[in-house]
PDB file of C-alpha atoms in Angstrom:
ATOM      1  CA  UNK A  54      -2.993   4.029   5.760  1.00 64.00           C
ATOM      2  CA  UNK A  55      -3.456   0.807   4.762  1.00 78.00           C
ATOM      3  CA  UNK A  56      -0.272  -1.480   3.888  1.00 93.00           C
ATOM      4  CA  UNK A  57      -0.881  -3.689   1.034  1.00 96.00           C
ATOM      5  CA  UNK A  58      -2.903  -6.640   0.848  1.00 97.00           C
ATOM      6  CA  UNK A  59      -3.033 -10.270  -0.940  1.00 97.00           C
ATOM      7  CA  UNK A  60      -5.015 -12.823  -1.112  1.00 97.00           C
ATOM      8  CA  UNK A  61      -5.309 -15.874  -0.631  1.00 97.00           C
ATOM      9  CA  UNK A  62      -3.039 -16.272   2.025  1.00 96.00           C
ATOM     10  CA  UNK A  63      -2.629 -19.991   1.512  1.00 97.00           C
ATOM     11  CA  UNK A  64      -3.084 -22.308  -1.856  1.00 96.00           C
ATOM     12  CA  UNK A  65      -2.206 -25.864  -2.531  1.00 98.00           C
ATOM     13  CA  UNK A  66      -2.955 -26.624  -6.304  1.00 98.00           C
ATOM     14  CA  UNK A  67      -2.131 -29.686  -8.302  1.00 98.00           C
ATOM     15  CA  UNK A  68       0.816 -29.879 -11.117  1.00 98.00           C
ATOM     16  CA  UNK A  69      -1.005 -29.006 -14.510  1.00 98.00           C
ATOM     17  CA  UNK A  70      -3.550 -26.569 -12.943  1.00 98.00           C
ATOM     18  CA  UNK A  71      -3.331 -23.059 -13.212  1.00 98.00           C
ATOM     19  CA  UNK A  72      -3.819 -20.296  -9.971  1.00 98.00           C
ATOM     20  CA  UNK A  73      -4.685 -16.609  -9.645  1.00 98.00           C
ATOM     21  CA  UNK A  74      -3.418 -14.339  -7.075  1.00 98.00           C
ATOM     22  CA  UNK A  75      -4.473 -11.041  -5.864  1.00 98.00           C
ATOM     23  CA  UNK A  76      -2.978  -7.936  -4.560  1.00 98.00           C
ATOM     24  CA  UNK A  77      -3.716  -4.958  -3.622  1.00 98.00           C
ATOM     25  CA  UNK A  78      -1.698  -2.228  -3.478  1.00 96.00           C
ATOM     26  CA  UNK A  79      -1.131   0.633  -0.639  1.00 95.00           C
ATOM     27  CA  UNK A  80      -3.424   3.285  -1.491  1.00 94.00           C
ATOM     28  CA  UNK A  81      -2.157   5.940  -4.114  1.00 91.00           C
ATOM     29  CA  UNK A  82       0.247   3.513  -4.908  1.00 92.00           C
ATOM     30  CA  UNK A  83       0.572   2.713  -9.050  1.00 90.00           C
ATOM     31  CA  UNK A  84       3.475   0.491  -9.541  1.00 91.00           C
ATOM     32  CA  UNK A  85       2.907  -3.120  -8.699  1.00 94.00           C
ATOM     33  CA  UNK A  86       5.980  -5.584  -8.573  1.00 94.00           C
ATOM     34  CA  UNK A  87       5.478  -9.209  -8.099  1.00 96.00           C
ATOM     35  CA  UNK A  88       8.589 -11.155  -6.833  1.00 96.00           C
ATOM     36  CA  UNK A  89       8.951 -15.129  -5.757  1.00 96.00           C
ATOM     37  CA  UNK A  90      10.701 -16.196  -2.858  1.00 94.00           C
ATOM     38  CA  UNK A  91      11.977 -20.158  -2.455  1.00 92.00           C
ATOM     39  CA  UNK A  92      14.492 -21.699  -0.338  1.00 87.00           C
ATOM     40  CA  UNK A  93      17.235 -22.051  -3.355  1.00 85.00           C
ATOM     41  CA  UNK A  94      16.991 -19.205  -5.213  1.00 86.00           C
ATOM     42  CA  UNK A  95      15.412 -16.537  -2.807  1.00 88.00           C
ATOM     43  CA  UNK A  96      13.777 -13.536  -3.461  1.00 92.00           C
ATOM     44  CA  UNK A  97      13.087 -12.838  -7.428  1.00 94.00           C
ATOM     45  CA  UNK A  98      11.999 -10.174  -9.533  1.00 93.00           C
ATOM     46  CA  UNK A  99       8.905 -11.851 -11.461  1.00 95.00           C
ATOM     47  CA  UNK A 100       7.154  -8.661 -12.964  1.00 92.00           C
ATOM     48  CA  UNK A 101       6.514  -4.956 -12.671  1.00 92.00           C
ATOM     49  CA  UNK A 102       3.036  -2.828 -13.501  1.00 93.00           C
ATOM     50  CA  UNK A 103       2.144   0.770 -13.866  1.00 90.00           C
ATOM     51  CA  UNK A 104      -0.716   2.359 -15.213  1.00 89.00           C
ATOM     52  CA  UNK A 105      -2.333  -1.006 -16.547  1.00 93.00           C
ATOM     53  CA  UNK A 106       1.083  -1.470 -18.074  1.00 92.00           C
ATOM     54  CA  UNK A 107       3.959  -4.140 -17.805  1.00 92.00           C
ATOM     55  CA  UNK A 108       7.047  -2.249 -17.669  1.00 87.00           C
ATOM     56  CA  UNK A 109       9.936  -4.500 -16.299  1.00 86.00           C
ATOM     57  CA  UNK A 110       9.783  -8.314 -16.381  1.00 89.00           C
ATOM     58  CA  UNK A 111      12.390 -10.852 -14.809  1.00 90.00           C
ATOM     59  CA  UNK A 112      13.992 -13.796 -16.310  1.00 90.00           C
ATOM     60  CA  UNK A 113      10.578 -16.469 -15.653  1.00 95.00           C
ATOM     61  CA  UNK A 114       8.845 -18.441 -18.302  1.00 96.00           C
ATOM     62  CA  UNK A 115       5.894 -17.213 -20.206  1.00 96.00           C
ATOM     63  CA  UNK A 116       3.228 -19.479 -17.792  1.00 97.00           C
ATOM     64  CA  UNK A 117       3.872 -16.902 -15.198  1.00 98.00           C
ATOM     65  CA  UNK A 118       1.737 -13.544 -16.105  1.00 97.00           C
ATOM     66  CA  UNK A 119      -0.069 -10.661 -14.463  1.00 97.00           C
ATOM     67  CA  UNK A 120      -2.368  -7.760 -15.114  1.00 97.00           C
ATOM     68  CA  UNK A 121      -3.337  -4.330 -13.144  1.00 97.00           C
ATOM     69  CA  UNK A 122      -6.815  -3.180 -13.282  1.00 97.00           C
ATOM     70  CA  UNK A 123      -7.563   0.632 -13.761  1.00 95.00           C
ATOM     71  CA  UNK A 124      -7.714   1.219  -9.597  1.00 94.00           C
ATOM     72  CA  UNK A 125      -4.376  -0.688  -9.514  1.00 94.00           C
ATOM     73  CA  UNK A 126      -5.069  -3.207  -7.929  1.00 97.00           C
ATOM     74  CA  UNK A 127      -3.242  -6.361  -9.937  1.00 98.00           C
ATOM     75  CA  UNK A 128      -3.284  -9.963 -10.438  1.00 98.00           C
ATOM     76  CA  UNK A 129      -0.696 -12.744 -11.110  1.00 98.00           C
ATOM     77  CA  UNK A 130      -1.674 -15.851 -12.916  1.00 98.00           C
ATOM     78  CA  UNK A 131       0.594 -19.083 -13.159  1.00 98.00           C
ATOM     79  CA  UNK A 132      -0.293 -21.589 -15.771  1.00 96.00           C
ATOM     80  CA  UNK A 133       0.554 -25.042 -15.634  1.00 97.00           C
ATOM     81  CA  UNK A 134       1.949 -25.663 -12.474  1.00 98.00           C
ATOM     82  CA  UNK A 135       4.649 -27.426 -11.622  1.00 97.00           C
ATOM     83  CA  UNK A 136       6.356 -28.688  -8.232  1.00 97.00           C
ATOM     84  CA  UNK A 137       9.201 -26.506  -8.577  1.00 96.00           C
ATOM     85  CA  UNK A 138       6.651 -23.154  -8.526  1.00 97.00           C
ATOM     86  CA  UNK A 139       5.992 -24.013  -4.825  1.00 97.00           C
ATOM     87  CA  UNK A 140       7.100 -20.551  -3.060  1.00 96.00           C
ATOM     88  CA  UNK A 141       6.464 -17.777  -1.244  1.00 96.00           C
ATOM     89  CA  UNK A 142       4.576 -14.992  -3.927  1.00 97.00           C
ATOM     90  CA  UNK A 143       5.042 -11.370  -2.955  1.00 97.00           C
ATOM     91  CA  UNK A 144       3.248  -7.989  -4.299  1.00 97.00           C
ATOM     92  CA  UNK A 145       5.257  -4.878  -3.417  1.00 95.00           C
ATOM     93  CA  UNK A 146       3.975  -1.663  -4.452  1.00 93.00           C
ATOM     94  CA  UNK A 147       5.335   2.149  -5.018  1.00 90.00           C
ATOM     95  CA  UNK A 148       4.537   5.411  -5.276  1.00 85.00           C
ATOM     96  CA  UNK A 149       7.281   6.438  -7.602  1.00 74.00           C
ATOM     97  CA  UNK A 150       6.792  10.131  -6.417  1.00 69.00           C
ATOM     98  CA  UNK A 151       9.745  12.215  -6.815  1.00 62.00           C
ATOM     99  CA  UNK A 152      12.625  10.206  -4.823  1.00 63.00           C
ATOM    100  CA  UNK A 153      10.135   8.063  -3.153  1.00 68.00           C
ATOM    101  CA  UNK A 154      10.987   4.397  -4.819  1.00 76.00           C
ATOM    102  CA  UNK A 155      11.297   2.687  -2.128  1.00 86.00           C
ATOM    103  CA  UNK A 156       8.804  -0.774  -2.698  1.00 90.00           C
ATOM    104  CA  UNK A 157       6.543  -1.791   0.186  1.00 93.00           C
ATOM    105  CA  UNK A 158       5.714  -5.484   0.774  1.00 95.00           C
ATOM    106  CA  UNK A 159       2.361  -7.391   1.291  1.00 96.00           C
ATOM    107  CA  UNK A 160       2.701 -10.702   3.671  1.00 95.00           C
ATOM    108  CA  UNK A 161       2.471 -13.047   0.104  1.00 96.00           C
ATOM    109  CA  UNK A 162       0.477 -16.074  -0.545  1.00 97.00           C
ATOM    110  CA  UNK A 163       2.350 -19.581   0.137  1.00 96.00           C
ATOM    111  CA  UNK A 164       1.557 -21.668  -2.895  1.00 97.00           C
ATOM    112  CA  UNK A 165       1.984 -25.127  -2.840  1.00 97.00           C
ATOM    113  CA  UNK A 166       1.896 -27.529  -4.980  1.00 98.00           C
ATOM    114  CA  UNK A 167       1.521 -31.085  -5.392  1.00 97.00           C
TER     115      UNK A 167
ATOM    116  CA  UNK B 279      25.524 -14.752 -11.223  1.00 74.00           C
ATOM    117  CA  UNK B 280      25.019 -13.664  -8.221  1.00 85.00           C
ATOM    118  CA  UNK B 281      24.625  -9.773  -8.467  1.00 92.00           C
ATOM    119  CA  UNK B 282      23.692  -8.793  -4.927  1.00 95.00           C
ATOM    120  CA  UNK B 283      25.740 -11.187  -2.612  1.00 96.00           C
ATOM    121  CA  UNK B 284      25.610 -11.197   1.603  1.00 96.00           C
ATOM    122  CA  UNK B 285      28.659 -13.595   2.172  1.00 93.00           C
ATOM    123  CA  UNK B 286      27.171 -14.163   5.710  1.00 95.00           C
ATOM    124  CA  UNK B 287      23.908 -16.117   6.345  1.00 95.00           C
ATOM    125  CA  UNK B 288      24.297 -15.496  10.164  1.00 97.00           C
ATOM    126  CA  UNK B 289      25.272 -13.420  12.558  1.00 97.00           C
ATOM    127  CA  UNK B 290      25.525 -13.098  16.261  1.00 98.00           C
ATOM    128  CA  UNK B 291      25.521 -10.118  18.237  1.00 98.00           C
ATOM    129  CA  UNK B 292      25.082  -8.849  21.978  1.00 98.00           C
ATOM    130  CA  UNK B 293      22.229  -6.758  22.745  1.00 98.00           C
ATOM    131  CA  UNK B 294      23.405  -3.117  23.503  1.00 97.00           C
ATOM    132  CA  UNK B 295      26.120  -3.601  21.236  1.00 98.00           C
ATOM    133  CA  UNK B 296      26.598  -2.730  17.272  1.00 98.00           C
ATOM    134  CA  UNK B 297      25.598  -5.069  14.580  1.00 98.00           C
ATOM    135  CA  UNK B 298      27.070  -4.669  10.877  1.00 98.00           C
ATOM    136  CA  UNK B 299      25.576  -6.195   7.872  1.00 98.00           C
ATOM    137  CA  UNK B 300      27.151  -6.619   4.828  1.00 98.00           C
ATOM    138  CA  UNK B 301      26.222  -6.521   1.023  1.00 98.00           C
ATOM    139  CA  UNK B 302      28.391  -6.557  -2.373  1.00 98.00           C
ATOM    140  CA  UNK B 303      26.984  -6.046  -5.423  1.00 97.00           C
ATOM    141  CA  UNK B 304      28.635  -7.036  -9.184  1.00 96.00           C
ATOM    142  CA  UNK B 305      26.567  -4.216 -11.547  1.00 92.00           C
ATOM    143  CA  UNK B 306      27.725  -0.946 -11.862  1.00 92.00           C
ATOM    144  CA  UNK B 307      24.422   0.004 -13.271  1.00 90.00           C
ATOM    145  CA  UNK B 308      22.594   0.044  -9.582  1.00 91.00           C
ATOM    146  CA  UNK B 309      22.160   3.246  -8.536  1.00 90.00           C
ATOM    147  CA  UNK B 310      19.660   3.018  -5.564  1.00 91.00           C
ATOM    148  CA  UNK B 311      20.024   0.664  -2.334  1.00 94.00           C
ATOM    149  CA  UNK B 312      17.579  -0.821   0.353  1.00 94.00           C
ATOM    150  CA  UNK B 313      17.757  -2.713   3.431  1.00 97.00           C
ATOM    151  CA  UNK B 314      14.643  -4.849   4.330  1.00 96.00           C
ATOM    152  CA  UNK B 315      14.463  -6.973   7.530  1.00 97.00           C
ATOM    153  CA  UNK B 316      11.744  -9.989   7.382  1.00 94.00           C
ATOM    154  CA  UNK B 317      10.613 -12.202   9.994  1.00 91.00           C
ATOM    155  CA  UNK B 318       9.067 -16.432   9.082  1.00 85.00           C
ATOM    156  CA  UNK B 319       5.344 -15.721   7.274  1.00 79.00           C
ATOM    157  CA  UNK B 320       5.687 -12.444   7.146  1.00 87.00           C
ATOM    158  CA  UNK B 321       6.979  -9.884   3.199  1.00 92.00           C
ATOM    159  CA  UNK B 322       9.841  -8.071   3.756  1.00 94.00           C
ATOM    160  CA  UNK B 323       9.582  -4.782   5.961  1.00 94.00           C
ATOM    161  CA  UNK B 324      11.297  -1.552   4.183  1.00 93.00           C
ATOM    162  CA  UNK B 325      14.096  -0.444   6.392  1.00 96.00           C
ATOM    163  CA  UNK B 326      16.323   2.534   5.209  1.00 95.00           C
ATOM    164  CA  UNK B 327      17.467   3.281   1.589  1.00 93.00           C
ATOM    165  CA  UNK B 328      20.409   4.967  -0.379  1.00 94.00           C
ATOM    166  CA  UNK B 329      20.727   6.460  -3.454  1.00 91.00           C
ATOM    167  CA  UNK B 330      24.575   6.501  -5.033  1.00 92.00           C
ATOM    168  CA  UNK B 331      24.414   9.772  -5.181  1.00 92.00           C
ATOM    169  CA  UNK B 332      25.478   9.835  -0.845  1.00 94.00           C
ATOM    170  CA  UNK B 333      27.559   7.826   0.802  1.00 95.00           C
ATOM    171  CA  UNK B 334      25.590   7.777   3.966  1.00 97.00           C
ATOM    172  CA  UNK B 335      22.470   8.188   5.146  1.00 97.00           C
ATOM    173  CA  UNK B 336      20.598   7.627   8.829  1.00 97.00           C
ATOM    174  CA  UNK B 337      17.043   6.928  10.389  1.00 96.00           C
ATOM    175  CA  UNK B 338      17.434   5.947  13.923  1.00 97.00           C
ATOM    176  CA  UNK B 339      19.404   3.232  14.901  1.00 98.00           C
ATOM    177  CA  UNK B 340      20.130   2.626  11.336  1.00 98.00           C
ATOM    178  CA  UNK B 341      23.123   3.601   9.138  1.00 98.00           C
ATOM    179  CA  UNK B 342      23.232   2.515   5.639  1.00 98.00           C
ATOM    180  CA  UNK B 343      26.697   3.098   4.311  1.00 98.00           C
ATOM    181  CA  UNK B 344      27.946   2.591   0.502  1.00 98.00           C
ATOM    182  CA  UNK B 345      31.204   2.841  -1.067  1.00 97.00           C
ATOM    183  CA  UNK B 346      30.391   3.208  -4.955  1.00 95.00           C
ATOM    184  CA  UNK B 347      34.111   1.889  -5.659  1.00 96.00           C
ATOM    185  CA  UNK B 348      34.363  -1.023  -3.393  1.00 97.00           C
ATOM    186  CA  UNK B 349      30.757  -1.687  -4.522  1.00 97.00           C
ATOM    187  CA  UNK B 350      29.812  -2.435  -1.142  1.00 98.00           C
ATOM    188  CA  UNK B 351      27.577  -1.388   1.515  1.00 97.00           C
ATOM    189  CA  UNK B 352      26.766  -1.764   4.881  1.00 98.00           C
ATOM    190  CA  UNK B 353      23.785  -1.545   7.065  1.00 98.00           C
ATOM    191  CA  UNK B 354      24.865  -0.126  11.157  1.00 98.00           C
ATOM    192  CA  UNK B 355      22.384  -0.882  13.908  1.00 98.00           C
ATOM    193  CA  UNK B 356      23.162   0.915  17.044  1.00 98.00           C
ATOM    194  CA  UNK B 357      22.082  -0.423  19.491  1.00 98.00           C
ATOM    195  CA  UNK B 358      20.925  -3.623  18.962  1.00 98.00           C
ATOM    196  CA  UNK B 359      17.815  -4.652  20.458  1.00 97.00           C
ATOM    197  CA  UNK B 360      15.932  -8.329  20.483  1.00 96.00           C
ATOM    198  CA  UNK B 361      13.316  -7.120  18.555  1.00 95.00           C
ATOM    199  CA  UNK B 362      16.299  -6.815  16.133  1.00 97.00           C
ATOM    200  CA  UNK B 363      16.668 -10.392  15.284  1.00 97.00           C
ATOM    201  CA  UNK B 364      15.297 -11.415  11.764  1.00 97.00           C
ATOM    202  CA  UNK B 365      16.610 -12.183   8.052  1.00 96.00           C
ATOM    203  CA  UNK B 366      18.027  -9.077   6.464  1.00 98.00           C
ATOM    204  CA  UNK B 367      17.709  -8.533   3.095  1.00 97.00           C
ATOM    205  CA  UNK B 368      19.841  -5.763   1.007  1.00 97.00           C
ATOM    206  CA  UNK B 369      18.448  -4.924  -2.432  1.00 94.00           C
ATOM    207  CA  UNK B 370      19.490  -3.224  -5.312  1.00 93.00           C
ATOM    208  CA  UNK B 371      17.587  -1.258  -8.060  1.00 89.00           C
ATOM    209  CA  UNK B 372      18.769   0.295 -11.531  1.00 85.00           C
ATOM    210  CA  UNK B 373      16.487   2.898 -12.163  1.00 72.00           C
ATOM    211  CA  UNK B 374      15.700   3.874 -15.354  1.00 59.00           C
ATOM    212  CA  UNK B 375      13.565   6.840 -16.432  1.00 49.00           C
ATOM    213  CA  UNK B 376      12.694   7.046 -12.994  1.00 48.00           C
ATOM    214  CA  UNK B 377      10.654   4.046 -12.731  1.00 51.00           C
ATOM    215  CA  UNK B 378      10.861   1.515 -10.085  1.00 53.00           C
ATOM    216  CA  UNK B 379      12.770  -1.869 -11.925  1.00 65.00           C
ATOM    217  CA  UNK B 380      12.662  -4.750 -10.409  1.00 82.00           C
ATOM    218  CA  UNK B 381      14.989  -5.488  -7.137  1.00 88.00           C
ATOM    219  CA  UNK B 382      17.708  -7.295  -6.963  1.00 91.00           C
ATOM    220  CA  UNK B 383      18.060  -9.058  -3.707  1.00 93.00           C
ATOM    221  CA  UNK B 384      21.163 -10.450  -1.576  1.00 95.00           C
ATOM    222  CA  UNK B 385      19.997 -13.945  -0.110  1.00 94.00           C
ATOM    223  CA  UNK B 386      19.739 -12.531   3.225  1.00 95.00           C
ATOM    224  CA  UNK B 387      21.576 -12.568   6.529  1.00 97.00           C
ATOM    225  CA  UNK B 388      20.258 -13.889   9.648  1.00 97.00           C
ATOM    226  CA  UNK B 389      20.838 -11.028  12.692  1.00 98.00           C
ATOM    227  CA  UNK B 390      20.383 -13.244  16.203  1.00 98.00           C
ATOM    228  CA  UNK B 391      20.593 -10.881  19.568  1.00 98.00           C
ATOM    229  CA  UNK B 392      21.343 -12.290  22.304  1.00 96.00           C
ATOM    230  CA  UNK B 393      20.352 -11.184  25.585  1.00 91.00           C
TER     231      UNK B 393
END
């Protein structure tokens, strides 16, 4: 089975653009989390989807937002940039069968920016 | 505040032998636990999990224990192997309607084998 994907790997924007991300989750898979990972603050919950749906959302500014598409596969957008948003972006997804929550991780996309 | 906390960034342990992890957590509200180990470049790999309903549960060389009233737990790897050596992460969930909320993670401990 295939673990889940993201893409791009690698971005380097400019402060005061805005950026996409990808990410697909494992298949059968329908919750989608989004977390950011820096240096200071570490790993941190950013957003959670299911069935098209935000559910859960962390304590991050309205420029950071997502969507999931009807196959599940989901998106993150950042508006705006700024320096400080340079990090390490991870999509996790779950089955959320009965017991099964345990969240599996893609390999992220390093976003940098300048 | 810190909710999930691993007070050590590092440890060092001989191969062969046992390594212990450690993780404290401030919300009584968590009621599910993971261990994830991560290498550089790489998301987090899902280890072994625990739900507050046990106090114990196994998968190989790994032992996840948690005390509900200490609100600690501990992650056992017996033996320890080089391939060991990575940034462990413990995480922390409050599940809610049985969805999956977001996860709270410690900042990670370094595990270092040595040969």
């Amino acid at each position: 089975k295939a673990g889940v994907t993201q893409t791009p790997r690698y971005l380097i924007k400019t402060r005061g653009q805005q950026v996409t991300l990808s990410c697909s989750p494992i298949s059968g898979h329908r919750s989608v989390s989004w977390y950011q990972q820096t240096p200071g603050q570490g790993l941190q919950f950013l957003f959670e989807y299911f069935s098209e749906t935000q559910r859960n959302k962390g304590n991050f500014p309205g420029r950071f937002s997502g969507r999931q598409f009807s196959n599940s596969r989901s998106e993150m957008n950042v508006s705006t940039l700024e320096l400080g948003d340079s990090a390490l972006y991870l999509c996790a997804s779950s089955s959320l069968r009965a017991g099964d929550y345990e969240q599996y991780f893609g390999p992220g996309t390093r976003l940098t920016v300048t | 505040d810190q909710q999930v906390k691993q007070n050590s960034p590092s440890l060092s342990v001989q191969e062969g032998r046992i390594s212990i992890l450690n993780c404290d957590y401030t919300n009584s509200m968590f009621d599910y636990f993971l261990w994830y180990k991560k290498y550089p470049a790489e998301g987090p790999t899902f280890l072994i999990s625990i739900s507050s309903i046990k106090d114990k549960n196994e998968d190989g060389r790994f032992t996840v224990f948690l005390n509900k009233s200490a609100k600690h737990l501990s992650l056992h790897i017996v033996p320890s192997q080089p391939g060991d050596s990575a940034v462990y992460f413990c995480a922390a969930s409050a599940r809610t309607g049985g969805g999956a909320d977001g996860l709270t993670f410690g900042k990670g401990t370094h595990l270092i084998i040595q040969p």
